Amino acid sequence: MSPLDRYKDLKALLKKKGFSLTKPRQNVFDLLQNQGPQTTQVLIKRAEGQIDRATVYRTLELFERLGIVHRLNIGWKYKYELSDIFLAHHHHFYCSNCGKSYDLSANAMLETMINSLASKEGYSPRGHQLEIYGLCPACQGQLT
Amino acid sequence: MSPLDRYKDLKALLKKKGFSLTKPRQNVFDLLQNQGPQTTQVLIKRAEGQIDRATVYRTLELFERLGIVHRLNIGWKYKYELSDIFLAHHHHFYCSNCGKSYDLSANAMLETMINSLASKEGYSPRGHQLEIYGLCPACQGQLT
DNA sequence: TAATATTTTGCAAATTTGTCGCAATTTGCT
DNA sequence: AGCAAATTGCGACAAATTTGCAAAATATTA
């Protein structure tokens, strides 16, 4: 994907709501690319010297309001990751032993059941977040 | 349930790992009883005059490490609730409009699918957390 | 049960995290 | 390029969380 294309959807999304794609916003977006879910502290540290702390916070808040990122409670701290618009919808597996988190691909049947669980009770679901925790393959062996 | 029984499982769980059931720990446990998921700040405020702030933090951290409580990312802030050992397993619905959260009862079929999603990939699941978000009945009507 | 060892707590201080106002800069538009 | 609006960085704050340590509570041993 060329650099231009890379920001196309992001820019469109921002523009639609009257916001612009600035350098700091591009940077934060880049930091979220291909790195998995990350804590705010890590993002701030990685942006050090480039973007101010306050701007990172403001950008993440804006991105969340616009549905560009998702905030999830994985393991001990909460983390941000790009939302389903930029990443295929998926769930997470968190290893309680080593603390790593892994992606689990979504499954149409499961999604349907989740939605019907909510709509059956009168709620109107827009999305969801599923975290499974336990032991990853490496840690299963290790704890014989 | 008599007061003695009430703390039996808690005490056993702590003891097994070499910790003791102290007054402050009982208090925090009580605060989590029958009140739904709560933020740290609310717990600290409710414990005011009884337990020190630092102790509340330390207790919640310990409880989470031992699997006594669960930390969930519900709406904007994260909240604590008793884990499945003390509460029937359930999921949450969070209304993005009014910010309230509701319990959704668990469903055996869904639980099975969730577990197999993880085990199919070689992970060994111990539990999970599902948050569905969207609009609650009241807010659906309101936003005509 | 009394004495001793260990764990846990409260307190105060330090650190970290997150927020806010405002002047300077950047961006969008013509 | 030039103007208007949006955005950023820079303190300065306020709130949240962590830490060290002496005192208190709890467990252990005899």
Short mmCIF file of C-alpha atoms (C1' of nucleotides) in Angstrom, two decimals:
data_model
loop_
_atom_site.label_atom_id
_atom_site.label_comp_id
_atom_site.label_asym_id
_atom_site.label_seq_id
_atom_site.Cartn_x
_atom_site.Cartn_y
_atom_site.Cartn_z
CA MET A 1 0.00 0.00 0.00
CA SER A 2 1.49 3.34 -1.00
CA PRO A 3 1.89 6.05 1.65
CA LEU A 4 -0.88 8.03 0.01
CA ASP A 5 -3.38 5.22 0.08
CA ARG A 6 -2.44 4.41 3.62
CA TYR A 7 -3.99 7.58 4.97
CA LYS A 8 -6.89 7.78 2.54
CA ASP A 9 -9.54 6.20 4.75
CA LEU A 10 -8.24 7.99 7.81
CA LYS A 11 -8.34 11.33 6.07
CA ALA A 12 -11.82 10.69 4.71
CA LEU A 13 -13.11 9.73 8.14
CA LEU A 14 -11.70 12.86 9.73
CA LYS A 15 -12.85 15.15 6.97
CA LYS A 16 -16.39 13.83 7.09
CA LYS A 17 -16.65 15.12 10.65
CA GLY A 18 -14.81 18.37 9.99
CA PHE A 19 -11.35 17.43 11.27
CA SER A 20 -8.09 17.50 9.41
CA LEU A 21 -5.34 14.97 9.02
CA THR A 22 -2.39 16.67 10.65
CA LYS A 23 1.16 15.43 11.08
CA PRO A 24 0.71 14.47 14.75
CA ARG A 25 -2.44 12.56 13.89
CA GLN A 26 -0.62 10.69 11.14
CA ASN A 27 2.14 9.87 13.59
CA VAL A 28 -0.21 8.46 16.20
CA PHE A 29 -1.93 6.46 13.50
CA ASP A 30 1.44 5.08 12.40
CA LEU A 31 2.36 4.16 15.95
CA LEU A 32 -0.75 2.03 16.12
CA GLN A 33 0.08 0.22 12.91
CA ASN A 34 1.23 -3.41 13.15
CA GLN A 35 2.18 -3.24 16.80
CA GLY A 36 -0.87 -4.77 18.41
CA PRO A 37 -2.75 -3.13 21.29
CA GLN A 38 -0.65 -0.58 23.18
CA THR A 39 -0.93 1.34 26.43
CA THR A 40 -1.13 5.13 26.44
CA GLN A 41 2.20 5.28 28.27
CA VAL A 42 3.95 3.30 25.58
CA LEU A 43 2.47 5.47 22.86
CA ILE A 44 3.53 8.62 24.68
CA LYS A 45 7.03 7.29 25.17
CA ARG A 46 7.32 6.23 21.55
CA ALA A 47 6.14 9.67 20.45
CA GLU A 48 8.61 11.47 22.71
CA GLY A 49 10.33 14.40 21.09
CA GLN A 50 7.87 14.27 18.22
CA ILE A 51 4.45 14.84 19.72
CA ASP A 52 3.45 16.35 23.03
CA ARG A 53 1.81 14.23 25.70
CA ALA A 54 -1.35 16.33 25.61
CA THR A 55 -1.61 15.90 21.87
CA VAL A 56 -1.32 12.13 22.15
CA TYR A 57 -4.17 12.13 24.66
CA ARG A 58 -6.26 14.47 22.55
CA THR A 59 -5.64 12.45 19.41
CA LEU A 60 -6.52 9.14 21.03
CA GLU A 61 -9.68 10.65 22.45
CA LEU A 62 -10.67 12.05 19.07
CA PHE A 63 -9.83 8.78 17.33
CA GLU A 64 -11.95 6.89 19.79
CA ARG A 65 -14.88 9.29 19.40
CA LEU A 66 -14.69 8.81 15.63
CA GLY A 67 -14.35 5.04 15.93
CA ILE A 68 -10.84 4.99 14.49
CA VAL A 69 -9.39 3.26 17.54
CA HIS A 70 -10.71 0.97 20.22
CA ARG A 71 -9.75 0.95 23.85
CA LEU A 72 -9.53 -2.45 25.39
CA ASN A 73 -8.89 -3.88 28.78
CA ILE A 74 -6.40 -6.56 28.12
CA GLY A 75 -4.52 -8.06 31.00
CA TRP A 76 -3.60 -5.47 33.54
CA LYS A 77 -3.64 -2.10 31.73
CA TYR A 78 -5.95 -0.86 29.04
CA LYS A 79 -4.64 -0.56 25.54
CA TYR A 80 -5.51 1.05 22.24
CA GLU A 81 -5.66 -0.58 18.85
CA LEU A 82 -6.99 0.39 15.45
CA SER A 83 -10.68 -0.38 15.11
CA ASP A 84 -12.43 -2.79 12.76
CA ILE A 85 -12.35 -0.18 10.00
CA PHE A 86 -8.61 -0.62 9.67
CA LEU A 87 -8.17 -4.08 11.08
CA ALA A 88 -10.26 -7.19 10.40
CA HIS A 89 -12.63 -7.75 13.31
CA HIS A 90 -11.01 -10.11 15.78
CA HIS A 91 -10.85 -11.08 19.41
CA HIS A 92 -7.96 -11.45 21.81
CA PHE A 93 -6.35 -14.14 23.80
CA TYR A 94 -4.36 -12.94 26.78
CA CYS A 95 -1.86 -15.24 28.45
CA SER A 96 -2.13 -14.79 32.22
CA ASN A 97 1.34 -16.22 32.65
CA CYS A 98 3.53 -14.30 30.23
CA GLY A 99 1.23 -11.32 29.66
CA LYS A 100 1.37 -11.46 25.88
CA SER A 101 -1.78 -10.99 23.85
CA TYR A 102 -2.65 -12.72 20.62
CA ASP A 103 -5.28 -12.16 17.96
CA LEU A 104 -8.06 -14.65 17.42
CA SER A 105 -9.82 -14.43 14.10
CA ALA A 106 -13.54 -13.75 14.18
CA ASN A 107 -16.15 -16.35 13.38
CA ALA A 108 -19.46 -15.43 11.74
CA MET A 109 -21.51 -17.88 13.78
CA LEU A 110 -20.10 -16.58 17.04
CA GLU A 111 -20.72 -12.97 16.05
CA THR A 112 -24.33 -13.77 15.30
CA MET A 113 -24.82 -15.43 18.67
CA ILE A 114 -23.27 -12.51 20.48
CA ASN A 115 -25.53 -10.04 18.76
CA SER A 116 -28.63 -12.08 19.37
CA LEU A 117 -27.72 -12.44 23.05
CA ALA A 118 -28.12 -8.69 23.37
CA SER A 119 -31.01 -8.09 20.99
CA LYS A 120 -33.01 -10.90 22.60
CA GLU A 121 -33.09 -8.79 25.77
CA GLY A 122 -34.12 -5.62 23.99
CA TYR A 123 -30.72 -4.02 23.59
CA SER A 124 -29.57 -2.85 20.20
CA PRO A 125 -25.95 -3.96 19.77
CA ARG A 126 -23.45 -2.01 17.70
CA GLY A 127 -20.31 -3.92 18.52
CA HIS A 128 -18.53 -5.91 21.14
CA GLN A 129 -15.24 -6.89 22.60
CA LEU A 130 -14.21 -10.37 23.63
CA GLU A 131 -11.11 -11.24 25.61
CA ILE A 132 -10.28 -14.81 26.42
CA TYR A 133 -7.58 -15.46 28.97
CA GLY A 134 -5.61 -18.52 30.03
CA LEU A 135 -2.32 -20.03 28.92
CA CYS A 136 -0.65 -19.70 25.55
CA PRO A 137 1.00 -22.76 23.94
CA ALA A 138 4.47 -21.79 25.17
CA CYS A 139 3.37 -21.34 28.76
CA GLN A 140 1.32 -24.54 28.82
CA GLY A 141 4.47 -26.55 28.20
CA GLN A 142 6.50 -24.51 30.61
CA LEU A 143 4.19 -25.14 33.56
CA THR A 144 4.32 -28.93 33.44
CA MET B 1 -25.44 -17.28 53.79
CA SER B 2 -24.04 -16.78 57.27
CA PRO B 3 -21.21 -14.29 57.74
CA LEU B 4 -18.82 -17.13 58.40
CA ASP B 5 -19.63 -18.99 55.21
CA ARG B 6 -19.50 -15.76 53.27
CA TYR B 7 -15.79 -15.43 53.70
CA LYS B 8 -14.97 -19.13 53.60
CA ASP B 9 -14.02 -19.35 49.93
CA LEU B 10 -12.24 -16.03 50.07
CA LYS B 11 -10.20 -17.10 53.07
CA ALA B 12 -9.36 -20.45 51.47
CA LEU B 13 -8.22 -18.77 48.28
CA LEU B 14 -5.98 -16.37 50.14
CA LYS B 15 -4.57 -18.98 52.46
CA LYS B 16 -3.72 -21.32 49.60
CA LYS B 17 -1.32 -18.67 48.31
CA GLY B 18 0.01 -17.69 51.72
CA PHE B 19 -2.05 -14.56 52.34
CA SER B 20 -4.36 -13.86 55.21
CA LEU B 21 -7.92 -12.59 55.35
CA THR B 22 -7.59 -9.28 57.15
CA LYS B 23 -10.25 -6.75 58.10
CA PRO B 24 -9.43 -4.38 55.22
CA ARG B 25 -9.57 -7.25 52.75
CA GLN B 26 -12.94 -8.32 54.09
CA ASN B 27 -14.14 -4.75 53.75
CA VAL B 28 -13.07 -4.44 50.13
CA PHE B 29 -14.69 -7.78 49.41
CA ASP B 30 -17.91 -6.52 50.99
CA LEU B 31 -17.82 -3.33 48.98
CA LEU B 32 -17.79 -5.41 45.81
CA GLN B 33 -20.80 -7.43 46.90
CA ASN B 34 -24.13 -6.77 45.14
CA GLN B 35 -23.18 -3.40 43.72
CA GLY B 36 -22.16 -4.32 40.22
CA PRO B 37 -18.88 -3.27 38.62
CA GLN B 38 -17.29 -0.26 40.33
CA THR B 39 -14.47 2.14 39.60
CA THR B 40 -11.44 2.35 41.90
CA GLN B 41 -12.39 5.90 42.86
CA VAL B 42 -15.85 4.88 44.00
CA LEU B 43 -14.39 2.04 46.04
CA ILE B 44 -11.88 4.40 47.64
CA LYS B 45 -14.60 6.91 48.47
CA ARG B 46 -16.86 4.25 49.93
CA ALA B 47 -13.97 2.96 52.04
CA GLU B 48 -13.11 6.43 53.32
CA GLY B 49 -12.34 6.56 57.02
CA GLN B 50 -12.18 2.77 57.13
CA ILE B 51 -9.39 1.76 54.78
CA ASP B 52 -6.54 3.78 53.40
CA ARG B 53 -6.38 4.57 49.70
CA ALA B 54 -3.12 2.69 49.27
CA THR B 55 -4.60 -0.38 50.89
CA VAL B 56 -7.55 -0.35 48.53
CA TYR B 57 -5.17 -0.29 45.58
CA ARG B 58 -3.01 -3.02 47.05
CA THR B 59 -5.99 -5.19 47.86
CA LEU B 60 -7.52 -4.87 44.42
CA GLU B 61 -4.20 -5.74 42.82
CA LEU B 62 -3.82 -8.79 45.01
CA PHE B 63 -7.41 -9.85 44.41
CA GLU B 64 -6.91 -9.60 40.70
CA ARG B 65 -3.70 -11.60 40.77
CA LEU B 66 -5.50 -14.33 42.70
CA GLY B 67 -8.51 -14.27 40.39
CA ILE B 68 -10.88 -12.99 43.07
CA VAL B 69 -11.87 -9.92 41.11
CA HIS B 70 -11.99 -9.01 37.46
CA ARG B 71 -11.16 -5.71 35.94
CA LEU B 72 -13.35 -4.73 33.06
CA ASN B 73 -13.24 -2.00 30.55
CA ILE B 74 -16.77 -0.80 30.52
CA GLY B 75 -17.49 2.42 28.73
CA TRP B 76 -14.83 4.93 29.45
CA LYS B 77 -13.39 3.96 32.84
CA TYR B 78 -12.46 0.51 34.01
CA LYS B 79 -14.29 -1.14 36.85
CA TYR B 80 -13.85 -4.03 39.22
CA GLU B 81 -16.28 -6.79 40.02
CA LEU B 82 -16.09 -10.14 41.78
CA SER B 83 -14.97 -12.92 39.50
CA ASP B 84 -16.91 -15.99 38.42
CA ILE B 85 -15.89 -17.78 41.62
CA PHE B 86 -18.21 -15.51 43.58
CA LEU B 87 -20.68 -14.37 40.95
CA ALA B 88 -22.56 -16.33 38.34
CA HIS B 89 -20.74 -15.98 35.05
CA HIS B 90 -22.29 -13.26 32.93
CA HIS B 91 -21.55 -10.68 30.28
CA HIS B 92 -22.19 -6.97 30.04
CA PHE B 93 -24.09 -4.63 27.85
CA TYR B 94 -22.92 -1.04 27.89
CA CYS B 95 -25.15 1.73 26.56
CA SER B 96 -23.02 4.19 24.61
CA ASN B 97 -25.68 6.85 25.02
CA CYS B 98 -26.50 6.90 28.73
CA GLY B 99 -23.37 5.12 29.98
CA LYS B 100 -25.20 2.58 32.12
CA SER B 101 -24.16 -1.05 32.10
CA TYR B 102 -26.39 -4.08 32.36
CA ASP B 103 -25.77 -7.74 33.03
CA LEU B 104 -26.47 -10.31 30.33
CA SER B 105 -26.92 -13.86 31.53
CA ALA B 106 -24.52 -16.44 30.17
CA ASN B 107 -25.51 -19.00 27.58
CA ALA B 108 -23.99 -22.47 27.56
CA MET B 109 -23.79 -22.74 23.79
CA LEU B 110 -22.02 -19.41 23.50
CA GLU B 111 -19.55 -20.27 26.25
CA THR B 112 -18.67 -23.48 24.48
CA MET B 113 -18.06 -21.69 21.20
CA ILE B 114 -15.88 -19.11 22.90
CA ASN B 115 -13.75 -21.75 24.54
CA SER B 116 -13.35 -23.75 21.38
CA LEU B 117 -12.35 -20.61 19.47
CA ALA B 118 -9.31 -20.41 21.72
CA SER B 119 -8.52 -24.09 22.16
CA LYS B 120 -8.76 -24.67 18.41
CA GLU B 121 -5.71 -22.41 18.04
CA GLY B 122 -3.75 -24.14 20.77
CA TYR B 123 -4.52 -21.80 23.64
CA SER B 124 -5.83 -23.16 26.89
CA PRO B 125 -8.68 -20.91 28.00
CA ARG B 126 -9.47 -20.30 31.66
CA GLY B 127 -12.11 -17.66 31.28
CA HIS B 128 -13.22 -14.72 29.22
CA GLN B 129 -14.88 -11.38 29.27
CA LEU B 130 -17.48 -10.17 26.80
CA GLU B 131 -18.71 -6.60 26.54
CA ILE B 132 -21.39 -5.71 24.05
CA TYR B 133 -22.10 -2.06 23.41
CA GLY B 134 -24.89 -0.17 21.68
CA LEU B 135 -28.20 1.32 22.84
CA CYS B 136 -30.34 0.23 25.76
CA PRO B 137 -34.15 0.07 25.35
CA ALA B 138 -34.70 3.48 26.94
CA CYS B 139 -32.17 5.22 24.70
CA GLN B 140 -33.43 3.54 21.53
CA GLY B 141 -36.80 5.19 22.02
CA GLN B 142 -35.28 8.51 22.99
CA LEU B 143 -33.23 8.81 19.80
CA THR B 144 -36.15 8.56 17.36
"C1'" DT C 1 -1.07 -18.45 76.06
"C1'" DA C 2 3.14 -15.74 75.64
"C1'" DA C 3 6.90 -14.68 72.77
"C1'" DT C 4 8.58 -14.19 68.24
"C1'" DA C 5 8.50 -13.88 63.30
"C1'" DT C 6 5.95 -12.47 59.36
"C1'" DT C 7 2.63 -9.94 56.96
"C1'" DT C 8 -0.15 -6.06 56.38
"C1'" DT C 9 -1.58 -1.44 57.20
"C1'" DG C 10 -1.70 3.66 57.46
"C1'" DC C 11 0.63 7.66 56.75
"C1'" DA C 12 3.16 10.95 54.17
"C1'" DA C 13 5.74 11.96 50.27
"C1'" DA C 14 6.96 11.17 45.55
"C1'" DT C 15 5.80 9.96 41.08
"C1'" DT C 16 2.92 9.32 37.31
"C1'" DT C 17 -1.06 10.24 34.63
"C1'" DG C 18 -4.31 13.01 32.60
"C1'" DT C 19 -6.41 17.90 31.87
"C1'" DC C 20 -6.71 22.83 30.72
"C1'" DG C 21 -5.93 27.62 29.07
"C1'" DC C 22 -3.69 30.17 25.86
"C1'" DA C 23 -0.27 31.94 22.53
"C1'" DA C 24 2.08 30.27 18.47
"C1'" DT C 25 1.76 27.32 14.51
"C1'" DT C 26 -0.38 24.68 11.05
"C1'" DT C 27 -4.05 23.63 7.96
"C1'" DG C 28 -8.04 24.51 4.79
"C1'" DC C 29 -9.92 27.47 1.60
"C1'" DT C 30 -10.29 31.11 -1.80
"C1'" DA D 1 -0.32 34.25 -1.02
"C1'" DG D 2 -3.52 35.62 2.60
"C1'" DC D 3 -7.28 35.06 5.85
"C1'" DA D 4 -10.09 32.25 9.08
"C1'" DA D 5 -10.47 28.23 11.66
"C1'" DA D 6 -8.49 24.31 13.72
"C1'" DT D 7 -4.66 22.26 16.08
"C1'" DT D 8 -0.44 22.04 18.63
"C1'" DG D 9 2.99 22.68 22.30
"C1'" DC D 10 3.94 24.55 26.51
"C1'" DG D 11 3.57 25.28 31.06
"C1'" DA D 12 0.85 24.83 35.12
"C1'" DC D 13 -2.53 22.08 37.44
"C1'" DA D 14 -5.25 18.50 39.45
"C1'" DA D 15 -6.07 13.84 40.11
"C1'" DA D 16 -4.65 9.15 40.38
"C1'" DT D 17 -1.43 5.75 41.71
"C1'" DT D 18 2.87 4.05 43.87
"C1'" DT D 19 6.37 3.66 47.42
"C1'" DG D 20 9.18 3.52 51.85
"C1'" DC D 21 8.83 2.80 56.32
"C1'" DA D 22 7.40 2.55 61.18
"C1'" DA D 23 3.44 0.84 63.71
"C1'" DA D 24 -0.20 -2.55 64.10
"C1'" DA D 25 -2.29 -6.87 63.09
"C1'" DT D 26 -1.91 -11.66 62.12
"C1'" DA D 27 0.26 -16.16 62.10
"C1'" DT D 28 3.52 -19.42 64.17
"C1'" DT D 29 5.99 -21.74 67.59
"C1'" DA D 30 6.94 -23.51 71.76
#
